[in-house]
Coordinates of C-alpha atoms and ligand atoms in Angstrom, one line a residue:
M400 CA 34.6 -30.6 126.1
A401 CA 34.0 -33.9 128.0
V402 CA 35.8 -36.5 130.6
W403 CA 34.6 -40.4 129.3
I404 CA 35.1 -44.1 130.7
V405 CA 37.1 -46.2 129.1
E406 CA 34.9 -48.8 130.4
E407 CA 37.5 -52.1 129.7
N408 CA 39.8 -50.3 131.5
C409 CA 37.9 -49.6 134.8
T410 CA 38.3 -51.8 137.8
G411 CA 35.9 -50.5 140.0
C412 CA 38.3 -49.1 142.5
G413 CA 36.4 -46.4 143.6
L414 CA 39.6 -43.6 143.6
C415 CA 37.7 -41.6 140.8
V416 CA 34.7 -41.4 142.8
R417 CA 36.4 -40.0 146.1
A418 CA 38.3 -37.6 144.0
C419 CA 35.7 -35.9 142.5
P420 CA 34.7 -32.4 144.3
Y421 CA 31.2 -32.2 142.8
G422 CA 30.2 -36.1 144.2
V423 CA 28.9 -36.7 140.6
I424 CA 30.8 -40.2 139.7
A425 CA 29.6 -43.2 141.0
L426 CA 29.8 -47.3 140.6
E427 CA 27.7 -49.4 138.7
D428 CA 28.1 -52.9 139.0
K429 CA 31.8 -52.2 139.5
L430 CA 32.1 -49.8 136.8
A431 CA 32.1 -46.0 137.0
V432 CA 29.6 -43.8 136.1
I433 CA 29.3 -39.7 135.4
D434 CA 26.3 -38.2 135.4
E435 CA 25.6 -34.6 133.5
R436 CA 26.3 -32.8 135.9
C437 CA 29.7 -33.3 135.4
T438 CA 32.3 -29.8 135.3
N439 CA 35.2 -31.2 133.4
C440 CA 37.1 -30.3 136.2
G441 CA 39.6 -33.0 135.1
A442 CA 40.2 -34.3 139.0
C443 CA 38.9 -38.1 138.4
V444 CA 41.4 -38.6 134.9
A445 CA 44.5 -37.4 137.5
S446 CA 43.5 -40.2 139.7
C447 CA 43.0 -42.7 137.7
Q448 CA 46.1 -45.4 137.8
F449 CA 44.8 -47.9 135.4
E450 CA 44.3 -45.0 132.1
A451 CA 40.1 -45.8 132.4
L452 CA 39.2 -42.0 131.9
E453 CA 39.8 -40.4 129.4
S454 CA 39.0 -36.1 128.7
D455 CA 39.8 -33.8 125.5
I456 CA 40.4 -31.0 127.9
K457 CA 43.6 -29.6 127.0
A458 CA 45.4 -28.1 130.5
K459 CA 45.7 -24.1 129.7
P460 CA 49.0 -23.0 129.1
I461 CA 50.5 -20.6 131.7
P462 CA 51.2 -17.6 130.5
D463 CA 54.9 -15.4 130.5
L464 CA 54.3 -13.6 134.0
S465 CA 58.3 -13.2 134.4
A466 CA 57.7 -9.1 133.6
Y467 CA 55.9 -8.7 136.4
Q468 CA 58.3 -8.1 139.4
G469 CA 58.8 -6.7 143.0
V470 CA 56.2 -7.2 146.1
W471 CA 53.8 -4.3 146.9
V472 CA 52.0 -3.1 150.1
L473 CA 49.1 -0.6 150.4
A474 CA 49.8 1.6 153.0
E475 CA 47.0 2.9 155.1
H476 CA 46.4 5.9 156.8
H477 CA 44.4 7.8 159.1
G478 CA 44.9 11.4 160.1
G479 CA 48.2 11.7 158.9
Q480 CA 49.3 9.0 160.6
L481 CA 50.9 5.4 158.8
G482 CA 48.3 2.1 160.7
Q483 CA 49.8 -1.1 162.4
V484 CA 48.9 -3.1 159.7
T485 CA 51.1 -1.0 157.3
R486 CA 54.1 -2.3 159.1
E487 CA 53.0 -5.5 159.4
L488 CA 52.8 -6.0 155.6
L489 CA 55.9 -4.1 155.6
G490 CA 57.4 -6.7 157.5
E491 CA 55.9 -9.6 155.5
G492 CA 56.6 -8.1 152.4
S493 CA 59.7 -7.8 153.0
R494 CA 60.2 -11.7 153.9
L495 CA 58.1 -12.4 150.8
A496 CA 60.7 -9.9 148.3
A497 CA 63.8 -11.6 150.1
A498 CA 62.6 -14.9 149.2
L499 CA 61.7 -13.7 145.9
G500 CA 65.0 -12.0 145.0
H501 CA 62.3 -8.9 144.0
G502 CA 62.1 -5.5 145.9
L503 CA 59.7 -4.7 148.3
S504 CA 57.6 -1.4 147.1
V505 CA 54.4 0.3 148.9
V506 CA 51.2 2.0 147.3
L507 CA 51.0 5.9 148.7
M508 CA 47.8 7.4 148.4
G509 CA 46.1 10.1 149.3
H510 CA 46.6 14.1 149.4
R511 CA 49.6 15.8 151.1
V512 CA 50.9 12.6 152.7
E513 CA 54.6 12.6 151.3
H514 CA 55.3 13.0 155.0
L515 CA 55.0 9.1 155.5
A516 CA 57.5 8.3 153.1
A517 CA 60.8 8.2 155.8
E518 CA 58.1 5.8 158.1
L519 CA 58.1 3.7 155.1
A520 CA 61.3 3.3 154.4
A521 CA 62.0 2.6 158.3
Y522 CA 59.9 -0.5 158.3
G523 CA 61.4 -1.9 155.2
A524 CA 59.7 -0.3 151.8
E525 CA 62.5 0.3 149.2
R526 CA 60.2 2.3 146.9
V527 CA 57.2 4.1 147.3
Y528 CA 54.8 5.0 144.4
L529 CA 53.1 8.4 145.8
A530 CA 50.1 9.2 144.0
E531 CA 48.7 12.3 145.6
H532 CA 45.4 13.8 144.7
P533 CA 42.9 16.3 146.6
D534 CA 40.2 13.9 145.6
L535 CA 42.0 11.4 147.0
E536 CA 42.2 13.1 150.7
N537 CA 39.4 10.9 152.3
Y538 CA 39.0 7.5 151.0
A539 CA 36.8 6.6 148.5
T540 CA 36.4 3.4 146.5
L541 CA 35.9 4.2 142.8
A542 CA 38.6 7.4 143.5
H543 CA 40.9 5.0 145.1
T544 CA 40.1 2.4 142.6
R545 CA 41.0 4.4 139.4
A546 CA 44.5 5.4 140.8
L547 CA 45.6 1.7 142.4
A548 CA 44.6 0.2 138.9
G549 CA 46.4 2.1 136.9
L550 CA 50.1 2.1 138.7
I551 CA 49.8 -2.0 138.7
A552 CA 48.7 -1.7 134.9
E553 CA 51.8 0.7 134.4
H554 CA 54.2 -1.2 136.8
Q555 CA 53.4 -4.9 136.8
P556 CA 54.0 -6.2 140.7
A557 CA 54.2 -9.5 141.1
V558 CA 52.3 -9.4 144.5
L559 CA 50.4 -6.8 146.1
L560 CA 49.6 -7.4 150.2
M561 CA 46.3 -4.9 151.1
G562 CA 44.9 -5.1 155.3
A563 CA 42.1 -7.0 155.7
T564 CA 40.4 -4.2 157.0
P565 CA 37.2 -2.0 156.1
L566 CA 39.0 -0.1 153.4
G567 CA 41.3 -3.0 152.3
R568 CA 37.8 -5.1 151.9
D569 CA 36.4 -2.9 149.9
L570 CA 39.5 -1.4 147.7
A571 CA 40.8 -5.2 147.3
P572 CA 37.7 -6.6 145.4
R573 CA 37.0 -3.8 143.1
V574 CA 40.7 -3.6 142.0
S575 CA 41.0 -7.2 141.3
R576 CA 37.7 -7.0 139.6
R577 CA 38.6 -4.4 137.1
L578 CA 42.0 -5.9 136.6
D579 CA 40.7 -9.5 136.4
L580 CA 42.6 -11.1 138.8
G581 CA 42.3 -13.4 141.7
L582 CA 42.0 -12.4 145.5
T583 CA 42.6 -14.3 148.6
A584 CA 40.7 -12.8 151.2
D585 CA 41.7 -13.0 154.9
C586 CA 45.4 -14.9 154.8
T587 CA 46.8 -15.8 157.9
A588 CA 50.3 -16.8 156.3
L589 CA 51.8 -16.0 153.4
A590 CA 54.6 -18.4 151.7
I591 CA 56.6 -18.5 148.2
D592 CA 56.7 -21.8 146.7
P593 CA 60.3 -22.4 146.9
E594 CA 60.0 -24.3 143.8
N595 CA 58.3 -22.0 141.3
G596 CA 58.1 -18.7 142.7
Q597 CA 54.3 -18.4 143.2
L598 CA 52.8 -16.7 146.4
R599 CA 51.2 -19.7 148.1
Q600 CA 47.8 -17.9 150.4
T601 CA 46.8 -19.9 153.0
R602 CA 43.4 -18.7 154.7
P603 CA 41.0 -20.5 156.6
A604 CA 38.0 -22.5 154.9
F605 CA 34.7 -24.6 155.6
G606 CA 33.9 -22.3 158.6
G607 CA 37.9 -22.6 160.0
N608 CA 38.0 -26.4 160.1
V609 CA 40.2 -26.4 157.0
M610 CA 43.4 -24.2 156.2
A611 CA 43.7 -23.5 152.3
S612 CA 46.7 -22.8 150.4
I613 CA 45.2 -21.0 147.8
I614 CA 47.8 -20.3 144.2
T615 CA 47.2 -17.9 141.5
P616 CA 49.4 -19.0 138.9
R617 CA 47.9 -17.3 135.4
H618 CA 47.7 -13.7 137.1
R619 CA 49.7 -11.5 138.5
P620 CA 49.5 -9.5 140.6
Q621 CA 48.8 -12.3 143.1
M622 CA 46.3 -10.2 145.2
A623 CA 45.6 -10.5 148.6
T624 CA 44.3 -9.0 152.0
V625 CA 45.9 -10.3 155.8
R626 CA 44.0 -9.5 158.8
P627 CA 46.1 -7.1 161.3
G628 CA 47.3 -8.5 164.1
V629 CA 48.4 -11.7 162.2
M630 CA 52.0 -10.6 160.7
A631 CA 55.1 -9.2 162.5
P632 CA 56.2 -5.6 161.9
L633 CA 60.0 -5.6 161.4
E634 CA 61.8 -3.3 164.0
P635 CA 62.1 0.3 162.6
R636 CA 65.8 1.0 160.8
T637 CA 67.4 4.7 161.1
G638 CA 69.1 6.7 158.5
T639 CA 67.6 4.4 155.3
E640 CA 65.2 6.5 152.4
A641 CA 63.0 5.0 149.7
E642 CA 63.3 5.7 146.7
L643 CA 60.3 8.4 145.5
V644 CA 58.5 7.8 142.5
R645 CA 55.6 10.3 141.6
A646 CA 52.8 9.0 139.9
E647 CA 50.0 11.0 137.8
V648 CA 46.7 10.5 138.9
A649 CA 43.6 11.4 136.3
L650 CA 40.3 11.6 137.8
G651 CA 37.4 11.3 135.2
P652 CA 33.5 12.7 137.0
E653 CA 33.0 8.8 136.8
D654 CA 35.6 8.2 139.7
L655 CA 34.3 10.8 141.3
L656 CA 30.3 9.8 141.8
V657 CA 30.4 9.9 145.4
K658 CA 31.6 12.6 147.5
L659 CA 32.4 12.6 151.8
V660 CA 30.0 15.3 152.7
S661 CA 31.3 15.5 156.8
F662 CA 32.6 12.8 159.1
K663 CA 31.1 12.1 161.7
A664 CA 32.8 9.2 164.5
S665 CA 30.6 6.7 166.5
G666 CA 30.3 6.8 170.0
R667 CA 31.9 3.3 170.2
Q668 CA 35.6 3.4 171.4
E669 CA 37.6 2.1 169.1
V670 CA 39.9 -0.6 170.6
D671 CA 43.1 -1.8 169.1
L672 CA 43.5 -4.9 170.8
G673 CA 46.5 -5.8 168.0
Q674 CA 48.5 -2.8 170.0
A675 CA 48.0 -4.8 173.3
K676 CA 50.4 -6.2 175.0
I677 CA 48.8 -8.2 177.7
I678 CA 45.5 -9.4 177.4
V679 CA 43.1 -11.0 179.5
A680 CA 40.4 -12.6 177.6
G681 CA 37.3 -14.8 179.1
G682 CA 34.8 -17.3 177.0
R683 CA 31.5 -19.1 178.2
G684 CA 33.3 -20.5 181.4
C685 CA 33.4 -16.5 183.1
G686 CA 29.4 -17.4 183.4
G687 CA 28.0 -14.3 183.4
E688 CA 28.9 -10.0 183.9
E689 CA 30.5 -11.6 187.2
G690 CA 33.2 -13.3 186.3
F691 CA 33.9 -10.4 183.4
D692 CA 34.1 -8.2 186.5
L693 CA 36.3 -10.5 187.4
L694 CA 38.8 -10.5 184.8
R695 CA 38.4 -7.2 184.1
G696 CA 39.7 -6.4 187.7
L697 CA 42.4 -8.7 187.1
A698 CA 43.0 -6.8 183.6
D699 CA 43.3 -2.9 185.4
D700 CA 46.0 -4.8 187.9
L701 CA 48.0 -5.9 184.7
G702 CA 47.0 -3.2 182.4
A703 CA 45.7 -5.5 180.3
E704 CA 42.7 -4.9 178.0
L705 CA 39.8 -6.9 178.4
A706 CA 38.4 -9.1 175.6
G707 CA 37.2 -13.1 174.9
T708 CA 35.0 -15.4 173.0
R709 CA 32.5 -15.0 170.2
V710 CA 30.0 -16.2 173.1
A711 CA 31.4 -13.8 175.0
A712 CA 30.2 -10.9 172.6
E713 CA 27.2 -13.1 171.8
E714 CA 25.9 -12.9 174.9
G715 CA 26.9 -9.2 175.7
W716 CA 29.3 -9.6 178.4
I717 CA 32.4 -7.7 176.0
P718 CA 31.6 -5.1 173.2
P719 CA 31.4 -7.1 169.8
E720 CA 34.8 -5.3 168.8
R721 CA 36.8 -7.3 171.8
Q722 CA 36.1 -10.6 169.9
I723 CA 39.3 -12.6 169.7
G724 CA 39.3 -14.9 166.5
Q725 CA 38.6 -15.4 162.7
T726 CA 35.3 -13.5 162.4
G727 CA 37.1 -11.1 165.5
Q728 CA 40.5 -9.3 165.8
S729 CA 43.7 -11.4 165.4
V730 CA 46.0 -10.1 168.2
R731 CA 50.0 -10.8 169.1
P732 CA 50.1 -10.0 172.9
E733 CA 52.9 -10.6 175.1
I734 CA 50.8 -12.2 177.4
Y735 CA 47.5 -13.6 176.6
L736 CA 45.5 -14.7 179.3
A737 CA 42.6 -16.8 178.4
F738 CA 40.1 -17.8 181.3
G739 CA 37.4 -20.8 180.5
I740 CA 38.0 -20.4 177.0
S741 CA 37.7 -24.0 175.4
G742 CA 40.0 -22.8 172.2
A743 CA 38.7 -23.6 169.5
I744 CA 39.9 -23.4 166.3
Q745 CA 38.0 -20.4 165.1
H746 CA 39.0 -18.6 168.2
R747 CA 42.9 -20.2 168.3
A748 CA 43.2 -18.4 164.8
G749 CA 43.1 -15.3 166.6
V750 CA 46.3 -16.1 169.5
A751 CA 47.9 -17.6 166.9
G752 CA 50.7 -14.0 166.9
A753 CA 50.9 -13.8 170.9
R754 CA 54.6 -14.7 172.8
Y755 CA 53.0 -16.6 175.4
I756 CA 49.8 -18.3 176.3
V757 CA 48.3 -18.9 179.8
A758 CA 45.1 -20.7 179.7
V759 CA 42.8 -21.4 182.7
N760 CA 40.2 -24.3 182.5
R761 CA 38.9 -26.6 185.2
D762 CA 38.9 -29.1 181.6
P763 CA 42.6 -30.6 181.4
A764 CA 41.4 -32.0 177.7
A765 CA 40.2 -28.4 176.8
A766 CA 42.0 -27.7 173.1
I767 CA 43.2 -24.2 174.6
F768 CA 45.7 -26.2 176.4
S769 CA 47.7 -27.4 173.2
V770 CA 48.3 -23.9 172.0
A771 CA 49.4 -22.9 175.8
D772 CA 52.6 -22.4 177.4
Y773 CA 51.1 -22.4 180.8
A774 CA 48.0 -24.5 181.8
L775 CA 46.4 -23.7 184.7
V776 CA 43.8 -26.5 185.0
G777 CA 41.2 -25.5 188.0
D778 CA 38.0 -23.2 188.6
L779 CA 38.7 -19.7 187.4
F780 CA 36.5 -18.4 190.1
K781 CA 39.8 -19.6 192.3
I782 CA 42.6 -19.0 190.1
A783 CA 41.9 -15.5 188.9
P784 CA 41.4 -13.8 193.0
A785 CA 44.4 -15.8 193.6
I786 CA 46.6 -14.4 190.7
R787 CA 45.0 -10.6 192.1
R788 CA 46.4 -11.4 195.2
A789 CA 49.4 -13.0 194.4
L790 CA 50.1 -9.7 192.3
A791 CA 49.0 -7.5 194.9
E792 CA 52.1 -8.7 196.9
V793 CA 54.3 -8.2 194.5
Ligands
LIG1201 C1 32.7 -19.3 161.3 C2 32.9 -19.2 162.3 C3 33.4 -18.6 162.9 C4 33.6 -17.9 164.7 N1 34.7 -17.7 164.8 C5 35.0 -17.0 166.5 C6 35.5 -16.4 166.6 O1 36.3 -15.6 165.6 N2 36.4 -16.1 167.7 C7 35.5 -17.3 168.6 O2 35.8 -17.2 169.7 N3 34.9 -17.8 168.8 C8 34.8 -17.8 167.1 N4 33.5 -19.1 166.8 C9 32.5 -19.8 167.6 C10 33.3 -21.1 167.9 O3 33.8 -22.1 167.3 C11 33.5 -21.3 169.6 O4 32.0 -21.6 169.8 C12 33.8 -20.9 170.6 O5 35.3 -19.6 170.3 C13 33.7 -20.9 171.8 O6 33.6 -20.0 172.8 P1 33.9 -20.5 174.4 O7 35.2 -21.1 174.5 O8 34.2 -18.9 175.4 O9 32.9 -22.0 174.9 P2 33.2 -23.4 175.3 O10 33.6 -23.8 173.5 O11 32.1 -23.5 175.5 O12 33.9 -23.1 176.1 C14 33.7 -22.9 177.0 C15 35.4 -23.3 178.1 O13 35.1 -22.7 179.3 C16 35.6 -23.8 180.7 N5 34.6 -23.2 182.1 C17 33.8 -23.6 182.2 N6 33.7 -23.6 183.6 C18 34.9 -22.9 184.0 C19 35.2 -22.6 185.2 N7 34.3 -22.3 186.2 N8 36.7 -22.7 185.3 C20 37.4 -23.1 184.0 N9 37.0 -23.3 183.0 C21 35.7 -23.7 183.0 C22 35.5 -25.1 179.5 O14 35.8 -26.5 180.3 C23 35.2 -24.9 178.4 O15 36.2 -25.5 178.0 C24 33.4 -19.4 165.4 C25 32.5 -20.1 164.4 C26 32.2 -20.3 163.2 C27 31.8 -21.3 162.9

């Protein structure tokens, strides 16, 4: 297989040079020249307007994937309680299922977890695949991979969504590898292409500087993990019931290589910022502990959670689990108050779901103001105490 130049047609326009994602085409004496690092991707052939590039690479036909139907969500639960990310994925899953004209199902794996099916139905599940087995009581990579991969192979869903949680980040790549599927991790937006019904999976790329929309045209299910706090759950409905499909789970010794011996909670206090209604967040502009003490007081007045930017976490002004953003948590509070935060794209990625953003920054050109509903230009050390005084009066 190769790509070659038809010299008599080449005008030296340079379109192919710009189109080559690998930078292996150059112009020499107004003629395109391809070097040996060419991967035969064909991007240059498509870009040429003068029929000066030819290739003997045949586009792989897209297989008939019409047998794959339905949107699936993997349920996460801990201590008999459904994880919030599952409710969020059900909200998004129901929007995708409606756009596709497919049903919405949930895979519920565990031991004695059937009681969760009612709540899953309330949040939009039409069908629950219940995979119960004593060895699924605690999460174990190999056993859960076996159970989920078996269900997928048998029922052939079109889309599978999982939380980009520690569990989802461990399980999703295993399943995708075992079934030879694609996987788009850490999506921040999902949509169905109205033309061809493919799932557009959007996630930050190149350090958050571009948002990449990824499709999986040749494989099903289209698998994506979504960060907690990004998608909105539906309001729970009453009087709904989901069809319960009991799945056989057959685990062999090769699936049970790892056993949970005991569980010890870390001393670290878990913070579920995803549930917070009000968040007071600080950045480098707070200058240190003193600035954060001020914000902590304000957060207490408001009954809010305290959080911050990566800079604040790296400086040790807030614990790492309170970092908001692309590599921290995504949140969707009613009110997000940002003090001394510039609003870098990686930080904004974590607050896109906030209902109202109130930003305080002394730089009127700060990027945070481009997403703020209320912009207060000034010194946070004057504005935060003024807000506290005003709150004390009411
Ligand atoms: C791959 C990657 C992932 C990342 N992930 C994250 C992430 O998850 N979360 C995150 O937050 N960042 C993340 N970052 C870092 C991000 O790019 C920014 O560097 C960071 O968000 C900046 O933090 P900041 O706003 O606190 O600091 P700065 O950008 O330095 O901004 C400080 C702001 O404070 C203002 N200010 C200063 N003094 C005052 C005052 N007295 N009163 C009012 N305003 C004042 C300044 O005008 C300035 O706008 C990531 C970067 C990369 C490359």
